[in-house]
Amino acid sequence: MKISPARSAAFDILLKIERDRAFSSILLPEYEKQLTPRDRALCHRLTLGVLRRQLFLDHYINGAARSKNLDLAVHVSLRLGLFQLWFLDKVPAHSAVNESVELVHRAKKSSARTMVNAILRRAKQKPEYSNLADEIERISIESSHPRWLIEKWANQFGADETARLAEANNTESALSFRLTARAPADLSFAGTRPSSSVPGCFLVDKMTPKLSAASADGLIYFQDEGSQLVAAAVDIPFGGSFLDVCASPGSKVTQIAALNASVFPVAGDIYSHRTRFLLENLRSQGVTDAAVVQYDAETTMPFRGKAFDSVLVDAPCTGTGTIRHNPELRYFIRPGDPAELSKKQLRILKNASNLVKEGGSLIYSTCSLEVEEGEQVVDEFIAAESSFRLVQPSVPASHITEAGYARTRPDIDGMDGFFIAALERIRQS
Ligand SMILES: C[S@@+](CC[C@H](N)C(=O)[O-])C[C@H]1O[C@@H](n2cnc3c(N)ncnc32)[C@H](O)[C@@H]1O
């Protein structure tokens, strides 16, 4: 029996994600190049859908399969089959079952065909699980987030908010984009709406051929509204100097360059492949006057003294605010990661702060929802650095927290979860 190209691609992508800790955002465009628009749409829905419901599917699979140690290919084909049976109305049950069985055969696991066939044929209706230990377990399985993360968020936000947040992570978000430095200022597109939080950010419910062509031509850039909010909060005086410390792939520095024609941005990153990518992104968006530097911001950076009017530290982080766009991330992050990363973030922030001029501005941001990577890093920095003071980030008041930082959340703001702190080096005279 023939396997549809969409299911075959989704199966291969899901295997790679699990085997190699690969990312769907990288693999989907690679695989989808070879697919028709229809297959592309199905492959997309299957891949992201299975990732978003993986623990829910696995809870059933673990009960139904006798063997605890299922072969990965068999496991993935079961997830794909169950997801189609329970979550996709338009897929005929026989296609979902037969093609999953065939995928097992193609993966040379023919001995498991009978079991896969039997499990899928019995699983007609999406189950209501009644055997879950407690509320945390219920949220964890129903929203498919690891228990430790749900527990952590429940301590931080309460159980009800956590359930809403975790469910928001499983929804398709509106697409957000902005014009690049290359675009005519009056370029506009029908069917889009302006963001109420970020000037210059536009939202649209689905991709259109015109938007896709404008993106390919480097006229517009798709970037989450939360990420655009961070760059919009960066304050640079006319003709001032600006450093983006952790800049690749360059979403924020290219936005800053498009907004501030008088500024010559300097942008750096630790990895050569990421600085190359950063350069490509700057070029494709028409940012010609900029410098790209490779360094380790935890140790030494190739700048002398307090060289910059404005510095952005968009630090490496767990990325828990972006799970909506990167559904597999929830399975990759480990409980110790936020605390571990916070040490690195503080080292980078301290090091970068040395480069800020008197009266200059320092923005610290992450796309993490975790306090260890946000508030705690900045509180510790402020406690040790009396030459800096906290100022309110330039974002709408609705995003400002009681402590004077800014936070966004997918369930509350409809954008990725970002943390922003704005600091200013106090003038000595
Ligand atoms: C959150 S991403 C930055 C995203 C970027 N600002 C944007 O808007 O596109 C963090 C970046 O920090 C870089 N990074 C990690 N450790 C670093 C270090 N020690 N020094 C410099 N860059 C580092 C990573 O390679 C990654 O590209």
Coordinates of C-alpha atoms and ligand atoms in Angstrom, one line a residue:
M1 CA 0.0 0.0 0.0
K2 CA 1.2 3.5 -0.8
I3 CA 1.9 6.0 2.0
S4 CA 0.8 9.6 1.3
P5 CA 3.8 12.0 1.0
A6 CA 2.4 14.1 3.8
R7 CA 2.3 11.2 6.3
S8 CA 5.6 9.9 5.2
A9 CA 7.3 13.3 5.7
A10 CA 5.6 13.9 9.1
F11 CA 6.7 10.4 10.2
D12 CA 10.3 11.1 9.2
I13 CA 10.3 14.5 10.8
L14 CA 8.9 13.2 14.1
L15 CA 11.5 10.4 14.2
K16 CA 14.3 12.9 13.7
I17 CA 12.9 15.3 16.4
E18 CA 12.9 12.5 18.9
R19 CA 16.2 10.8 17.8
D20 CA 18.3 13.9 17.2
R21 CA 16.6 16.6 19.3
A22 CA 16.0 18.4 16.0
F23 CA 13.5 21.3 15.7
S24 CA 10.2 21.2 13.7
S25 CA 10.8 24.8 12.6
I26 CA 14.0 23.7 10.8
L27 CA 12.8 20.3 9.5
L28 CA 9.3 21.3 8.3
P29 CA 10.5 23.8 5.6
E30 CA 13.2 21.3 4.5
Y31 CA 10.7 18.5 4.0
E32 CA 7.8 20.6 2.8
K33 CA 9.8 22.0 -0.2
Q34 CA 9.1 18.6 -1.9
L35 CA 5.4 18.5 -1.2
T36 CA 2.4 19.9 -3.0
P37 CA 0.5 22.7 -1.1
R38 CA -2.1 20.2 0.1
D39 CA 0.4 17.7 1.4
R40 CA 2.4 20.5 2.9
A41 CA -0.6 21.6 4.9
L42 CA -1.3 18.0 6.1
C43 CA 2.3 17.4 7.0
H44 CA 2.4 20.6 9.0
R45 CA -0.8 19.7 10.9
L46 CA 0.3 16.2 11.6
T47 CA 3.8 17.1 12.8
L48 CA 2.8 20.0 15.0
G49 CA -0.4 18.2 16.1
V50 CA 1.4 15.1 17.3
L51 CA 4.0 17.1 19.1
R52 CA 1.3 19.2 20.8
R53 CA -0.6 16.1 22.0
Q54 CA 2.3 13.6 22.5
L55 CA 1.8 12.9 26.2
F56 CA -2.0 12.5 25.8
L57 CA -1.4 10.0 23.0
D58 CA 1.4 8.3 24.9
H59 CA -0.8 7.8 27.9
Y60 CA -3.1 5.7 25.8
I61 CA -0.3 3.9 24.0
N62 CA 1.4 3.0 27.3
G63 CA -1.8 1.4 28.4
A64 CA -2.7 -0.3 25.2
A65 CA 0.7 -1.7 24.1
R66 CA 1.9 -4.7 26.1
S67 CA 5.6 -3.9 25.7
K68 CA 6.9 -0.9 27.7
N69 CA 9.9 -0.6 25.3
L70 CA 8.2 0.1 22.0
D71 CA 10.5 0.6 19.1
L72 CA 10.6 4.4 18.3
A73 CA 9.3 3.9 14.7
V74 CA 6.4 1.8 16.0
H75 CA 5.7 4.4 18.7
V76 CA 5.7 7.3 16.3
S77 CA 3.4 5.5 13.8
L78 CA 1.0 4.9 16.7
R79 CA 1.1 8.5 17.7
L80 CA 0.4 9.6 14.1
G81 CA -2.5 7.2 13.8
L82 CA -4.2 8.1 17.1
F83 CA -3.7 11.8 16.5
Q84 CA -5.6 11.5 13.1
L85 CA -8.3 9.4 14.6
W86 CA -9.0 11.7 17.6
F87 CA -8.1 15.2 16.4
L88 CA -8.6 15.4 12.6
D89 CA -12.2 15.3 11.4
K90 CA -11.5 15.1 7.8
V91 CA -9.1 12.1 7.7
P92 CA -11.0 8.8 7.1
A93 CA -10.3 6.3 9.9
H94 CA -9.1 3.6 7.4
S95 CA -6.4 6.0 6.0
A96 CA -5.2 6.8 9.5
V97 CA -5.0 3.1 10.5
N98 CA -3.7 1.6 7.2
E99 CA -1.0 4.2 6.6
S100 CA 0.3 3.9 10.2
V101 CA 0.5 0.1 9.7
E102 CA 2.3 0.7 6.4
L103 CA 4.7 3.1 8.0
V104 CA 5.7 0.4 10.5
H105 CA 6.3 -2.0 7.6
R106 CA 8.4 0.6 5.7
A107 CA 10.5 1.1 8.9
K108 CA 11.2 -2.7 8.7
K109 CA 9.3 -3.4 11.9
S110 CA 6.8 -5.7 10.2
S111 CA 6.4 -7.9 13.3
A112 CA 4.6 -4.9 15.0
R113 CA 2.0 -4.5 12.2
T114 CA -0.6 -6.6 13.9
M115 CA -0.3 -4.8 17.2
V116 CA -0.4 -1.3 15.6
N117 CA -3.5 -2.4 13.6
A118 CA -5.2 -3.8 16.6
I119 CA -4.5 -0.8 18.9
L120 CA -5.7 1.7 16.2
R121 CA -8.8 -0.2 15.3
R122 CA -9.9 -0.3 19.0
A123 CA -9.2 3.4 19.6
K124 CA -12.3 4.8 17.9
Q125 CA -12.9 7.7 20.3
K126 CA -10.7 10.2 22.0
P127 CA -10.6 8.9 25.6
E128 CA -11.5 10.7 28.8
Y129 CA -8.8 9.6 31.2
S130 CA -10.1 8.8 34.7
N131 CA -7.0 7.3 36.1
L132 CA -4.9 10.4 36.6
A133 CA -3.3 10.9 39.9
D134 CA -4.1 14.6 40.6
E135 CA -4.8 18.0 39.0
I136 CA -1.2 18.5 38.0
E137 CA -1.2 15.1 36.2
R138 CA -4.5 16.0 34.5
I139 CA -3.2 19.3 33.2
S140 CA 0.1 17.6 32.2
I141 CA -1.5 14.8 30.2
E142 CA -4.4 16.8 28.7
S143 CA -2.1 19.7 27.6
S144 CA 0.9 17.4 26.9
H145 CA 3.5 19.2 29.0
P146 CA 5.9 17.4 31.3
R147 CA 4.6 17.1 34.8
W148 CA 7.6 18.9 36.3
L149 CA 7.0 21.9 34.1
I150 CA 3.2 22.1 35.0
E151 CA 4.1 21.7 38.6
K152 CA 6.6 24.6 38.3
W153 CA 4.2 26.8 36.5
A154 CA 1.4 25.9 39.0
N155 CA 3.6 27.2 41.8
Q156 CA 4.3 30.3 39.8
F157 CA 0.9 31.1 38.3
G158 CA -1.6 28.8 40.0
A159 CA -3.3 25.7 38.5
D160 CA -6.0 27.5 36.6
E161 CA -3.7 29.9 34.8
T162 CA -1.3 27.1 34.1
A163 CA -4.0 25.1 32.4
R164 CA -4.9 28.1 30.2
L165 CA -1.2 28.8 29.5
A166 CA -0.5 25.2 28.6
E167 CA -3.6 25.0 26.3
A168 CA -2.6 28.3 24.6
N169 CA 0.7 26.6 23.8
N170 CA -1.2 24.1 21.7
T171 CA -3.0 26.6 19.6
E172 CA -2.0 28.0 16.2
S173 CA -1.1 31.7 16.6
A174 CA -1.8 34.5 14.2
L175 CA 1.2 35.3 12.0
S176 CA 2.9 38.5 12.9
F177 CA 5.3 40.4 10.6
R178 CA 6.9 43.8 10.0
L179 CA 8.4 45.8 7.2
T180 CA 12.2 45.5 6.7
A181 CA 14.7 48.2 6.0
R182 CA 14.3 47.2 2.3
A183 CA 10.6 47.9 2.1
P184 CA 8.9 51.1 1.0
A185 CA 7.4 52.7 4.1
D186 CA 3.8 52.6 2.6
L187 CA 3.9 48.9 1.7
S188 CA 0.6 47.4 2.9
F189 CA -1.4 44.2 2.6
A190 CA -5.1 43.5 2.6
G191 CA -6.5 41.4 5.4
T192 CA -3.9 42.3 8.0
R193 CA -4.4 44.3 11.2
P194 CA -2.0 46.4 13.2
S195 CA -0.8 45.1 16.6
S196 CA -2.2 47.0 19.6
S197 CA 1.2 46.6 21.4
V198 CA 3.9 47.2 18.9
P199 CA 3.9 50.0 16.3
G200 CA 4.8 48.6 12.9
C201 CA 3.8 45.1 13.7
F202 CA 1.0 43.5 11.7
L203 CA -1.1 40.4 12.3
V204 CA -2.7 38.1 9.8
D205 CA -4.6 34.9 10.4
K206 CA -3.0 32.9 7.5
M207 CA -0.3 33.1 5.0
T208 CA -1.2 34.5 1.5
P209 CA 0.8 34.3 -1.7
K210 CA 1.4 38.0 -1.6
L211 CA 2.9 37.9 1.9
S212 CA 4.9 34.8 1.0
A213 CA 6.3 36.6 -2.0
A214 CA 7.1 39.8 0.0
S215 CA 8.9 37.7 2.6
A216 CA 10.9 35.9 -0.1
D217 CA 11.9 39.3 -1.5
G218 CA 13.1 40.5 2.0
L219 CA 10.4 43.2 2.1
I220 CA 8.7 41.8 5.2
Y221 CA 9.9 39.6 8.0
F222 CA 7.8 37.2 10.1
Q223 CA 8.6 37.7 13.7
D224 CA 6.5 37.1 16.8
E225 CA 4.8 40.1 18.2
G226 CA 6.5 39.5 21.6
S227 CA 9.9 39.5 20.0
Q228 CA 9.0 42.8 18.1
L229 CA 8.0 44.3 21.5
V230 CA 11.5 43.7 22.8
A231 CA 13.2 45.4 19.9
A232 CA 10.7 48.3 20.0
A233 CA 11.6 48.8 23.7
V234 CA 15.3 49.4 22.8
D235 CA 16.0 53.1 23.1
I236 CA 18.8 54.6 21.0
P237 CA 19.6 58.3 20.7
F238 CA 19.7 59.7 17.2
G239 CA 23.0 58.7 15.6
G240 CA 23.9 56.7 18.8
S241 CA 25.9 53.5 19.1
F242 CA 24.1 50.2 19.7
L243 CA 25.3 46.7 20.5
D244 CA 23.2 43.6 20.2
V245 CA 25.1 41.2 22.4
C246 CA 23.4 37.9 21.5
A247 CA 22.1 38.7 18.1
S248 CA 21.6 35.7 15.9
P249 CA 19.5 35.0 13.9
G250 CA 19.0 38.8 13.9
S251 CA 15.3 39.3 14.3
K252 CA 15.7 42.1 16.7
V253 CA 18.8 43.8 15.3
T254 CA 17.3 44.0 11.8
Q255 CA 14.1 45.5 13.3
I256 CA 16.1 48.0 15.2
A257 CA 18.1 48.9 12.1
A258 CA 14.8 49.3 10.1
L259 CA 13.5 51.7 12.8
N260 CA 16.7 53.7 13.4
A261 CA 18.3 54.6 10.1
S262 CA 20.8 56.9 11.9
V263 CA 22.2 54.0 13.9
F264 CA 25.1 51.7 12.9
P265 CA 24.3 48.5 14.8
V266 CA 27.0 46.2 16.0
A267 CA 25.8 42.6 16.5
G268 CA 27.5 39.6 17.9
D269 CA 27.1 35.9 18.6
I270 CA 29.2 33.0 19.9
Y271 CA 29.0 30.5 17.1
S272 CA 30.4 31.0 13.6
H273 CA 27.5 29.3 11.9
R274 CA 25.1 31.7 13.7
T275 CA 27.1 34.8 12.9
R276 CA 27.0 33.7 9.2
F277 CA 23.3 33.3 9.5
L278 CA 23.1 36.7 11.1
L279 CA 25.0 38.3 8.3
E280 CA 22.7 36.6 5.7
N281 CA 19.7 37.9 7.6
L282 CA 21.0 41.5 7.7
R283 CA 21.7 41.4 4.0
S284 CA 18.4 39.9 3.0
Q285 CA 16.6 42.5 4.9
G286 CA 18.6 45.3 3.4
V287 CA 20.7 46.3 6.4
T288 CA 24.0 47.1 4.8
D289 CA 25.5 49.4 7.5
A290 CA 26.2 47.1 10.4
A291 CA 29.1 45.1 11.9
V292 CA 28.9 41.4 12.9
V293 CA 31.4 40.1 15.5
Q294 CA 32.0 36.7 16.9
Y295 CA 32.8 36.4 20.6
D296 CA 31.9 34.7 23.9
A297 CA 30.0 37.3 25.8
E298 CA 30.6 35.4 29.0
T299 CA 34.3 36.2 28.8
T300 CA 35.8 39.0 26.8
M301 CA 34.2 41.1 24.1
P302 CA 36.4 43.0 21.6
F303 CA 35.2 46.5 22.6
R304 CA 37.0 49.0 24.8
G305 CA 35.4 50.8 27.7
K306 CA 31.9 52.1 27.9
A307 CA 31.5 52.2 24.1
F308 CA 27.7 52.0 23.6
D309 CA 24.7 54.3 24.1
S310 CA 22.5 51.3 24.1
V311 CA 23.1 47.6 24.6
L312 CA 20.6 44.7 24.2
V313 CA 21.2 41.4 25.9
D314 CA 18.7 39.0 24.4
A315 CA 20.1 36.1 26.4
P316 CA 20.2 32.4 25.5
C317 CA 17.4 30.8 27.6
T318 CA 15.1 27.8 27.9
G319 CA 12.6 29.4 25.5
T320 CA 9.6 28.3 27.5
G321 CA 7.8 31.4 26.2
T322 CA 8.0 30.1 22.6
I323 CA 6.5 26.6 23.1
R324 CA 3.6 27.6 20.9
H325 CA 5.9 27.9 18.0
N326 CA 8.4 25.2 19.0
P327 CA 6.1 22.5 20.5
E328 CA 8.9 19.9 21.0
L329 CA 10.8 22.3 23.3
R330 CA 8.7 21.2 26.2
Y331 CA 10.2 17.7 26.0
F332 CA 13.8 18.9 25.6
I333 CA 14.0 21.2 28.6
R334 CA 15.2 19.6 31.8
P335 CA 14.1 20.7 35.4
G336 CA 17.6 22.1 36.2
D337 CA 17.9 24.1 33.0
P338 CA 16.4 27.5 34.2
A339 CA 18.7 27.6 37.2
E340 CA 21.7 26.5 35.2
L341 CA 21.0 29.0 32.4
S342 CA 20.5 31.9 34.9
K343 CA 24.2 31.7 35.9
K344 CA 25.2 32.1 32.2
Q345 CA 22.7 34.9 31.7
L346 CA 24.0 36.8 34.7
R347 CA 27.6 36.5 33.5
I348 CA 26.6 37.8 30.1
L349 CA 24.6 40.7 31.6
K350 CA 27.4 41.7 33.9
N351 CA 29.9 41.6 31.1
A352 CA 27.7 43.5 28.7
S353 CA 26.9 46.1 31.3
N354 CA 30.6 47.2 31.3
L355 CA 30.1 48.5 27.7
V356 CA 27.2 50.9 28.5
K357 CA 28.0 54.6 28.5
E358 CA 27.0 56.8 31.4
G359 CA 23.3 57.6 31.0
G360 CA 23.1 54.8 28.4
S361 CA 20.6 52.1 28.3
L362 CA 20.8 48.3 28.9
I363 CA 17.9 46.0 28.0
Y364 CA 17.9 42.5 29.2
S365 CA 15.4 40.1 27.7
T366 CA 14.6 36.4 27.4
C367 CA 11.8 34.4 25.7
S368 CA 11.4 32.4 28.9
L369 CA 8.5 32.4 31.4
E370 CA 10.8 31.3 34.2
V371 CA 11.5 33.7 37.1
E372 CA 15.0 32.3 37.5
E373 CA 15.9 33.5 34.0
G374 CA 14.1 36.9 34.3
E375 CA 13.4 38.7 37.5
Q376 CA 16.0 36.7 39.5
V377 CA 18.8 37.5 37.1
V378 CA 18.1 41.2 37.0
D379 CA 17.4 41.4 40.8
E380 CA 20.8 39.8 41.4
F381 CA 22.5 42.1 38.9
I382 CA 21.0 45.3 40.4
A383 CA 21.9 44.1 43.9
A384 CA 25.6 43.9 42.9
E385 CA 25.8 46.9 40.4
S386 CA 25.0 50.2 42.1
S387 CA 25.9 52.1 38.9
F388 CA 22.7 50.9 37.2
R389 CA 19.1 51.7 38.0
L390 CA 15.9 50.0 36.9
V391 CA 13.7 52.0 34.6
Q392 CA 10.3 51.1 33.1
P393 CA 10.6 49.4 29.7
S394 CA 9.0 51.4 26.8
V395 CA 6.1 49.1 26.2
P396 CA 2.3 49.5 26.8
A397 CA 1.4 49.6 30.5
S398 CA -0.6 46.4 30.2
H399 CA 2.7 44.5 29.9
I400 CA 4.4 46.0 32.9
T401 CA 4.6 43.9 36.0
E402 CA 4.3 45.0 39.6
A403 CA 8.1 44.9 40.0
G404 CA 8.5 47.3 37.0
Y405 CA 9.6 44.7 34.4
A406 CA 7.6 43.7 31.3
R407 CA 6.2 40.3 30.6
T408 CA 4.1 38.8 27.9
R409 CA 2.3 35.5 27.7
P410 CA 0.6 33.5 24.9
D411 CA -2.6 32.9 27.0
I412 CA -2.9 36.5 28.1
D413 CA -1.5 38.6 25.3
G414 CA -1.7 36.2 22.3
M415 CA 2.0 36.6 21.8
D416 CA 5.1 34.6 22.8
G417 CA 6.2 34.9 26.4
F418 CA 9.0 37.4 26.8
F419 CA 10.6 39.1 29.8
I420 CA 12.1 42.6 29.4
A421 CA 14.0 44.6 32.0
A422 CA 15.3 48.1 31.2
L423 CA 18.3 49.5 33.0
E424 CA 20.2 52.7 32.9
R425 CA 23.8 53.5 33.8
I426 CA 23.6 56.3 36.3
R427 CA 25.5 59.4 35.4
Q428 CA 28.4 60.1 37.8
S429 CA 28.3 63.9 37.4
Ligands
LIG1 C1 17.7 34.2 22.2 S1 18.9 34.0 21.0 C2 19.0 35.6 20.4 C3 18.0 35.9 19.4 C4 18.2 37.2 18.7 N1 18.5 38.3 19.6 C5 17.1 37.6 17.7 O1 16.3 38.4 18.0 O2 17.1 37.0 16.6 C6 20.4 33.9 22.0 C7 21.7 33.9 21.1 O3 22.8 33.9 22.0 C8 23.8 33.2 21.5 N2 24.8 33.0 22.6 C9 24.7 31.9 23.5 N3 25.8 32.0 24.3 C10 26.5 33.1 24.0 C11 27.7 33.7 24.4 N4 28.3 33.2 25.5 N5 28.1 34.8 23.8 C12 27.5 35.3 22.7 N6 26.3 34.8 22.2 C13 25.8 33.7 22.8 C14 23.2 32.0 20.9 O4 24.0 31.5 19.9 C15 21.9 32.6 20.3 O5 22.1 33.0 19.0

